[in-house]
């Protein structure tokens, strides 16, 4: 990947970090709230089903997490192993897509 | 201080071993003095480099008790715990022999990072006027005193992990030129430093800044390059 690609990955990594910083807090607050209130699965679903705000939030969260993990893993592998070049880029892209797909599936599961 | 220094010195190339020498301790003795004593009195075949002996040329750097240092300005008293010194060649560079490393990669990366000044003005044009207090001039001044000693490069983990990484000194040099209003290399230099093993590979953990004998801050310079290249990418100018 050339100068433009590396720079865009860096920008993306910073941007997704900023999103995650907020999203993780919201996610944790939601978790604590659900546990404290002793909300059942049904009660949680009742709040999230058909709720576009939660759907949007979790789609964004999952996408940011997938991109952030993919870019970070690429960096770690390039430093810790001799694996570099296009095959690595494709592999982490596939992994990022798998993470995102799992997240999106869960988000839609809460929505519909 | 003990009257005798117990000094172990790396002998050989990539493969080799430590050899032990006893050197008389003296007041205000530098590590380079110790190496020179060994070469003149105990081991004439010992190879090492120095030139200026006053911290200007950048040729005398070695690993002293595990830490990269300029040896001509490192006093033995400050670094030899219990009168012991262990001297090895700089890390992250191929050893030629004993304490001399091959700096070709190090300086090759300066040219790969477009470390040469590329004048924007043609011959016969008027002198550029550089305001000393302008932020660009201040940023350039902060990094300009590099002596090319390679200490930062030897201290950098990312260089160790990825031998292609341009490294702190070359990137620091590039940043001084990015801030030089007389330079015309512009986007080409930004492209040169932003590639696969360029500024974005730096972890900002500041080993370079910690050990630089000139107290420069290559980490800050690299952060500047990250911002400058990101800005250029966002405006479609990279
Ligand atoms: S801050 Fe960057 S250049 Fe400096 S030692 Fe760390 S990784 Fe290397
Ligand atoms: S930045 Fe400092 S440590 Fe690195 S080569 Fe220049 S003077 Fe030496
Ligand atoms: S001999 Fe010149 S910097 Fe040490």
Short mmCIF file of C-alpha atoms and ligand atoms in Angstrom, two decimals:
data_model
loop_
_atom_site.label_atom_id
_atom_site.label_comp_id
_atom_site.label_asym_id
_atom_site.label_seq_id
_atom_site.Cartn_x
_atom_site.Cartn_y
_atom_site.Cartn_z
CA UNK A 1 0.00 0.00 0.00
CA UNK A 2 1.42 3.36 -0.94
CA UNK A 3 1.55 6.73 0.75
CA UNK A 4 -2.10 7.56 0.13
CA UNK A 5 -3.33 4.18 1.35
CA UNK A 6 -1.24 4.22 4.52
CA UNK A 7 -2.31 7.76 5.30
CA UNK A 8 -5.99 6.96 4.82
CA UNK A 9 -5.65 3.90 7.06
CA UNK A 10 -4.10 6.16 9.69
CA UNK A 11 -6.93 8.69 9.38
CA UNK A 12 -9.49 5.87 9.55
CA UNK A 13 -7.79 4.38 12.60
CA UNK A 14 -7.91 7.76 14.41
CA UNK A 15 -11.51 8.41 13.37
CA UNK A 16 -12.74 4.96 14.43
CA UNK A 17 -10.87 5.35 17.74
CA UNK A 18 -12.81 8.55 18.36
CA UNK A 19 -16.11 6.82 17.56
CA UNK A 20 -15.21 3.84 19.76
CA UNK A 21 -14.26 6.06 22.69
CA UNK A 22 -17.82 7.33 22.85
CA UNK A 23 -19.57 4.15 21.73
CA UNK A 24 -17.88 1.94 24.32
CA UNK A 25 -19.01 4.30 27.08
CA UNK A 26 -22.61 4.26 25.85
CA UNK A 27 -22.46 0.48 25.48
CA UNK A 28 -21.07 0.00 29.01
CA UNK A 29 -23.60 2.41 30.51
CA UNK A 30 -26.36 0.44 28.77
CA UNK A 31 -24.98 -2.83 30.12
CA UNK A 32 -24.77 -1.51 33.68
CA UNK A 33 -28.28 -0.10 33.41
CA UNK A 34 -29.73 -3.38 32.09
CA UNK A 35 -28.04 -5.40 34.84
CA UNK A 36 -28.96 -2.96 37.64
CA UNK A 37 -32.56 -2.86 36.51
CA UNK A 38 -32.56 -6.63 36.15
CA UNK A 39 -33.97 -6.32 32.65
CA UNK A 40 -34.95 -9.62 31.05
CA UNK A 41 -34.10 -10.46 27.43
CA UNK A 42 -37.70 -9.77 26.52
CA UNK A 43 -37.60 -6.38 28.26
CA UNK A 44 -34.46 -5.45 26.38
CA UNK A 45 -35.91 -6.54 23.06
CA UNK A 46 -39.02 -4.53 23.78
CA UNK A 47 -36.84 -1.41 24.01
CA UNK A 48 -34.70 -2.11 20.94
CA UNK A 49 -37.15 -3.62 18.45
CA UNK A 50 -38.07 -1.13 15.80
CA UNK A 51 -35.82 1.48 17.42
CA UNK A 52 -33.84 3.12 14.61
CA UNK A 53 -31.60 5.04 17.02
CA UNK A 54 -30.31 1.86 18.66
CA UNK A 55 -29.98 0.17 15.29
CA UNK A 56 -27.95 3.08 13.94
CA UNK A 57 -25.82 3.23 17.05
CA UNK A 58 -24.93 -0.46 16.99
CA UNK A 59 -24.33 -0.52 13.24
CA UNK A 60 -21.89 2.37 13.64
CA UNK A 61 -20.30 0.76 16.70
CA UNK A 62 -19.82 -2.60 14.97
CA UNK A 63 -18.42 -0.99 11.82
CA UNK A 64 -15.96 1.16 13.75
CA UNK A 65 -14.86 -1.82 15.86
CA UNK A 66 -14.33 -3.98 12.77
CA UNK A 67 -12.29 -1.33 10.95
CA UNK A 68 -10.28 -0.49 14.05
CA UNK A 69 -9.51 -4.14 14.78
CA UNK A 70 -8.58 -4.86 11.16
CA UNK A 71 -6.20 -1.91 10.83
CA UNK A 72 -4.67 -2.56 14.24
CA UNK A 73 -4.18 -6.25 13.55
CA UNK A 74 -2.53 -5.42 10.21
CA UNK A 75 -0.03 -3.19 12.02
CA UNK A 76 0.68 -5.79 14.70
CA UNK A 77 1.20 -8.56 12.16
CA UNK A 78 3.46 -6.42 10.00
CA UNK A 79 5.66 -5.76 13.00
CA UNK A 80 5.56 -9.13 14.75
CA UNK A 81 5.71 -11.39 11.67
CA UNK A 82 7.29 -11.18 8.22
CA UNK A 83 3.78 -11.16 6.68
CA UNK A 84 3.35 -7.96 4.61
CA UNK A 85 1.96 -6.98 1.24
CA UNK A 86 -1.38 -7.48 -0.54
CA UNK A 87 -2.12 -10.97 0.85
CA UNK A 88 -2.07 -9.57 4.39
CA UNK A 89 -4.21 -6.59 3.36
CA UNK A 90 -6.83 -8.89 1.84
CA UNK A 91 -6.75 -11.22 4.87
CA UNK A 92 -7.37 -8.44 7.39
CA UNK A 93 -10.02 -6.92 5.14
CA UNK A 94 -11.87 -10.25 5.14
CA UNK A 95 -11.49 -10.49 8.90
CA UNK A 96 -12.76 -6.94 9.36
CA UNK A 97 -15.72 -7.78 7.15
CA UNK A 98 -16.46 -10.91 9.19
CA UNK A 99 -16.37 -8.92 12.44
CA UNK A 100 -18.58 -6.24 10.94
CA UNK A 101 -21.02 -8.82 9.58
CA UNK A 102 -21.32 -10.49 12.98
CA UNK A 103 -21.95 -7.08 14.57
CA UNK A 104 -24.50 -6.04 11.96
CA UNK A 105 -26.31 -9.37 12.35
CA UNK A 106 -26.54 -8.84 16.12
CA UNK A 107 -27.74 -5.26 15.62
CA UNK A 108 -30.48 -6.38 13.24
CA UNK A 109 -31.34 -9.19 15.64
CA UNK A 110 -32.12 -6.57 18.28
CA UNK A 111 -34.02 -4.43 15.79
CA UNK A 112 -36.25 -6.95 14.07
CA UNK B 1 35.46 5.99 41.99
CA UNK B 2 37.43 2.74 41.75
CA UNK B 3 40.95 3.24 40.41
CA UNK B 4 40.45 0.65 37.69
CA UNK B 5 37.58 0.33 35.25
CA UNK B 6 36.51 -3.14 34.20
CA UNK B 7 35.50 -2.82 30.59
CA UNK B 8 33.95 -5.47 28.34
CA UNK B 9 34.07 -4.66 24.66
CA UNK B 10 32.36 -6.36 21.75
CA UNK B 11 34.90 -7.96 19.39
CA UNK B 12 33.87 -9.40 16.05
CA UNK B 13 31.04 -8.78 13.62
CA UNK B 14 27.47 -10.06 13.82
CA UNK B 15 29.02 -13.06 15.57
CA UNK B 16 31.59 -12.34 18.22
CA UNK B 17 32.04 -12.07 21.94
CA UNK B 18 32.90 -9.67 24.72
CA UNK B 19 36.56 -9.19 25.62
CA UNK B 20 37.59 -7.86 29.03
CA UNK B 21 40.06 -5.02 29.61
CA UNK B 22 41.20 -3.15 32.70
CA UNK B 23 41.57 0.57 32.14
CA UNK B 24 42.92 3.10 34.66
CA UNK B 25 40.16 5.41 35.84
CA UNK B 26 40.71 9.16 35.55
CA UNK B 27 38.86 12.33 36.41
CA UNK B 28 36.53 13.68 33.72
CA UNK B 29 37.13 10.58 31.62
CA UNK B 30 34.70 10.01 28.76
CA UNK B 31 33.64 6.64 27.43
CA UNK B 32 35.45 7.52 24.19
CA UNK B 33 38.64 8.11 26.24
CA UNK B 34 38.28 4.59 27.58
CA UNK B 35 37.89 3.07 24.11
CA UNK B 36 40.86 5.09 22.84
CA UNK B 37 42.97 3.93 25.79
CA UNK B 38 42.16 0.31 24.98
CA UNK B 39 43.03 0.77 21.33
CA UNK B 40 46.29 2.60 22.02
CA UNK B 41 47.58 0.48 24.89
CA UNK B 42 45.84 -2.88 25.01
CA UNK B 43 44.25 -3.87 21.72
CA UNK B 44 45.60 -2.11 18.63
CA UNK B 45 43.21 -3.98 16.32
CA UNK B 46 40.09 -2.61 18.04
CA UNK B 47 37.85 -0.82 15.51
CA UNK B 48 35.66 2.14 16.42
CA UNK B 49 34.79 5.56 15.02
CA UNK B 50 35.19 9.09 16.20
CA UNK B 51 36.19 12.40 14.72
CA UNK B 52 35.37 15.63 16.54
CA UNK B 53 35.39 14.49 20.20
CA UNK B 54 33.15 17.43 21.06
CA UNK B 55 29.67 16.21 20.17
CA UNK B 56 29.42 17.67 16.70
CA UNK B 57 30.16 14.99 14.13
CA UNK B 58 27.90 12.20 15.37
CA UNK B 59 30.33 9.39 14.58
CA UNK B 60 31.11 8.01 18.06
CA UNK B 61 27.79 6.48 19.15
CA UNK B 62 27.86 3.05 20.80
CA UNK B 63 25.80 1.00 23.20
CA UNK B 64 27.10 1.80 26.68
CA UNK B 65 25.84 -0.49 29.43
CA UNK B 66 22.81 -1.29 27.30
CA UNK B 67 21.98 2.30 26.35
CA UNK B 68 22.76 4.05 23.04
CA UNK B 69 24.95 7.11 23.70
CA UNK B 70 27.41 9.53 22.11
CA UNK B 71 30.57 8.35 23.77
CA UNK B 72 32.70 11.50 23.41
CA UNK B 73 30.37 13.45 25.66
CA UNK B 74 29.37 10.69 28.05
CA UNK B 75 31.34 10.82 31.26
CA UNK B 76 32.30 7.44 32.67
CA UNK B 77 31.40 8.68 36.15
CA UNK B 78 27.76 9.10 35.08
CA UNK B 79 27.26 5.68 33.50
CA UNK B 80 29.71 3.14 34.95
CA UNK B 81 28.02 1.60 37.94
CA UNK B 82 30.61 -0.06 40.18
CA UNK B 83 33.40 0.79 37.73
CA UNK B 84 31.99 -1.53 35.06
CA UNK B 85 31.41 -0.67 31.44
CA UNK B 86 29.99 -2.86 28.71
CA UNK B 87 30.53 -1.44 25.23
CA UNK B 88 28.75 -2.81 22.20
CA UNK B 89 28.05 -1.47 18.72
CA UNK B 90 24.80 0.42 18.09
CA UNK B 91 21.69 -1.75 17.75
CA UNK B 92 19.61 -2.00 14.55
CA UNK B 93 22.60 -1.55 12.23
CA UNK B 94 24.87 -4.24 10.75
CA UNK B 95 28.15 -4.55 12.61
CA UNK B 96 31.21 -4.11 10.42
CA UNK B 97 33.73 -4.91 13.13
CA UNK B 98 33.87 -4.44 16.88
CA UNK B 99 32.25 -1.07 17.68
CA UNK B 100 31.89 0.17 14.10
CA UNK B 101 28.50 -0.28 12.44
CA UNK B 102 27.51 0.15 8.81
CA UNK B 103 25.50 3.39 8.62
CA UNK B 104 24.51 2.96 4.93
CA UNK B 105 20.91 1.98 5.73
CA UNK B 106 20.59 4.82 8.19
CA UNK B 107 21.71 7.50 5.73
CA UNK B 108 20.08 5.75 2.78
CA UNK B 109 16.79 6.33 4.54
CA UNK B 110 17.53 10.04 4.81
CA UNK B 111 17.63 10.22 1.04
CA UNK B 112 14.55 7.97 0.72
CA UNK B 113 12.73 10.41 3.03
CA UNK B 114 13.81 13.28 0.72
CA UNK B 115 16.16 14.59 3.35
CA UNK B 116 17.94 16.83 0.86
CA UNK B 117 16.98 20.48 0.51
CA UNK B 118 15.30 21.13 -2.84
CA UNK B 119 15.40 24.86 -3.52
CA UNK B 120 12.12 26.32 -4.76
CA UNK B 121 13.74 29.47 -6.11
CA UNK B 122 15.76 29.52 -9.28
CA UNK B 123 19.23 30.98 -9.67
CA UNK B 124 19.38 34.73 -9.48
CA UNK B 125 16.16 35.12 -7.52
CA UNK B 126 16.12 37.26 -4.43
CA UNK B 127 16.87 35.85 -0.97
CA UNK B 128 13.93 34.29 0.86
CA UNK B 129 12.84 36.19 3.94
CA UNK B 130 12.16 33.81 6.82
CA UNK B 131 10.50 35.31 9.87
CA UNK B 132 12.33 33.82 12.86
CA UNK B 133 9.18 33.73 14.97
CA UNK B 134 6.94 32.07 12.36
CA UNK B 135 5.58 28.68 13.53
CA UNK B 136 7.19 26.94 10.53
CA UNK B 137 10.62 28.35 11.30
CA UNK B 138 10.19 27.42 14.98
CA UNK B 139 9.25 23.85 14.03
CA UNK B 140 12.26 23.58 11.72
CA UNK B 141 14.59 25.05 14.34
CA UNK B 142 13.43 22.50 16.90
CA UNK B 143 14.83 19.65 14.82
CA UNK B 144 17.68 21.21 12.91
CA UNK B 145 20.54 20.42 15.32
CA UNK B 146 20.60 16.70 14.52
CA UNK B 147 24.18 15.41 14.21
CA UNK B 148 23.22 12.13 12.52
CA UNK B 149 24.60 9.98 15.31
CA UNK B 150 22.06 7.16 14.94
CA UNK B 151 21.31 6.95 18.68
CA UNK B 152 17.57 7.42 18.11
CA UNK B 153 17.61 4.84 15.32
CA UNK B 154 19.29 2.31 17.63
CA UNK B 155 16.71 3.01 20.34
CA UNK B 156 13.66 2.62 18.09
CA UNK B 157 11.59 -0.56 18.52
CA UNK B 158 9.79 -0.08 15.22
CA UNK B 159 13.12 -0.08 13.35
CA UNK B 160 13.94 -3.34 15.13
CA UNK B 161 10.63 -4.91 14.11
CA UNK B 162 10.42 -3.50 10.62
CA UNK B 163 13.86 -2.91 9.10
CA UNK B 164 12.26 -0.84 6.34
CA UNK B 165 10.95 1.80 8.76
CA UNK B 166 12.51 5.13 7.81
CA UNK B 167 13.30 5.80 11.45
CA UNK B 168 13.29 8.85 13.70
CA UNK B 169 16.30 10.74 12.33
CA UNK B 170 15.32 10.65 8.65
CA UNK B 171 11.72 11.60 9.48
CA UNK B 172 12.89 14.37 11.79
CA UNK B 173 15.02 15.71 8.95
CA UNK B 174 12.08 15.54 6.54
CA UNK B 175 9.93 17.51 8.99
CA UNK B 176 12.47 20.33 9.18
CA UNK B 177 12.32 20.59 5.38
CA UNK B 178 8.52 20.41 5.25
CA UNK B 179 8.66 23.54 7.40
CA UNK B 180 11.27 25.28 5.28
CA UNK B 181 9.50 27.88 3.14
CA UNK B 182 12.48 27.92 0.73
CA UNK B 183 12.03 24.24 -0.10
CA UNK B 184 10.06 23.22 -3.16
CA UNK B 185 9.72 19.46 -2.75
CA UNK B 186 6.25 19.73 -1.15
CA UNK B 187 3.90 16.83 -1.82
CA UNK B 188 6.69 14.62 -3.17
CA UNK B 189 8.39 14.62 0.24
CA UNK B 190 5.08 13.97 2.01
CA UNK B 191 4.55 10.99 -0.29
CA UNK B 192 8.05 9.75 0.44
CA UNK B 193 7.55 9.78 4.21
CA UNK B 194 4.00 8.42 4.27
CA UNK B 195 4.62 5.10 2.53
CA UNK B 196 4.53 1.53 3.83
CA UNK B 197 7.20 2.00 6.46
CA UNK B 198 6.99 5.74 6.97
CA UNK B 199 5.70 8.12 9.61
CA UNK B 200 2.43 6.28 10.19
CA UNK B 201 4.33 3.23 11.47
CA UNK B 202 5.70 5.17 14.47
CA UNK B 203 4.19 4.24 17.84
CA UNK B 204 4.98 7.59 19.48
CA UNK B 205 6.62 5.88 22.45
CA UNK B 206 9.49 8.35 22.42
CA UNK B 207 12.57 6.18 22.91
CA UNK B 208 14.17 8.36 20.25
CA UNK B 209 13.42 11.55 22.15
CA UNK B 210 14.54 9.99 25.43
CA UNK B 211 18.01 9.07 24.16
CA UNK B 212 18.76 11.75 21.57
CA UNK B 213 21.94 13.38 22.89
CA UNK B 214 20.91 16.68 21.32
CA UNK B 215 17.59 16.55 23.17
CA UNK B 216 15.66 16.67 19.94
CA UNK B 217 12.14 15.29 19.79
CA UNK B 218 11.76 13.16 16.65
CA UNK B 219 8.44 11.87 18.02
CA UNK B 220 6.98 15.37 17.80
CA UNK B 221 8.43 15.79 14.31
CA UNK B 222 6.83 12.51 13.22
CA UNK B 223 3.51 13.56 14.75
CA UNK B 224 3.81 16.70 12.63
CA UNK B 225 4.37 14.57 9.52
CA UNK B 226 1.33 12.44 10.37
CA UNK B 227 -0.81 15.57 10.59
CA UNK B 228 0.67 17.10 7.45
CA UNK B 229 0.23 13.93 5.38
CA UNK B 230 -3.31 13.42 6.72
CA UNK B 231 -4.20 16.99 5.79
CA UNK B 232 -2.74 16.48 2.31
CA UNK B 233 -4.69 13.23 1.89
CA UNK B 234 -7.94 14.86 3.01
CA UNK B 235 -7.46 17.65 0.44
CA UNK B 236 -6.56 15.13 -2.26
CA UNK B 237 -3.02 16.47 -2.52
CA UNK B 238 -1.04 13.40 -1.48
S1 LIG C 1 8.58 7.50 18.85
FE1 LIG C 1 8.49 6.54 16.81
S2 LIG C 1 10.47 6.95 15.88
FE2 LIG C 1 10.68 7.38 18.09
S3 LIG C 1 11.49 5.47 18.97
FE3 LIG C 1 9.26 5.36 19.10
S4 LIG C 1 8.53 4.35 17.21
FE4 LIG C 1 10.69 4.98 16.89
S1 LIG C 2 17.80 12.93 16.14
FE1 LIG C 2 19.24 12.98 17.88
S2 LIG C 2 19.70 10.82 18.27
FE2 LIG C 2 18.82 10.92 16.22
S3 LIG C 2 20.55 11.07 14.82
FE3 LIG C 2 19.87 13.18 15.28
S4 LIG C 2 21.09 13.82 17.03
FE4 LIG C 2 21.33 11.61 16.90
S1 LIG C 3 33.30 12.15 18.21
FE1 LIG C 3 32.09 13.59 17.15
S2 LIG C 3 30.17 13.44 18.22
FE2 LIG C 3 31.47 12.14 19.39
#
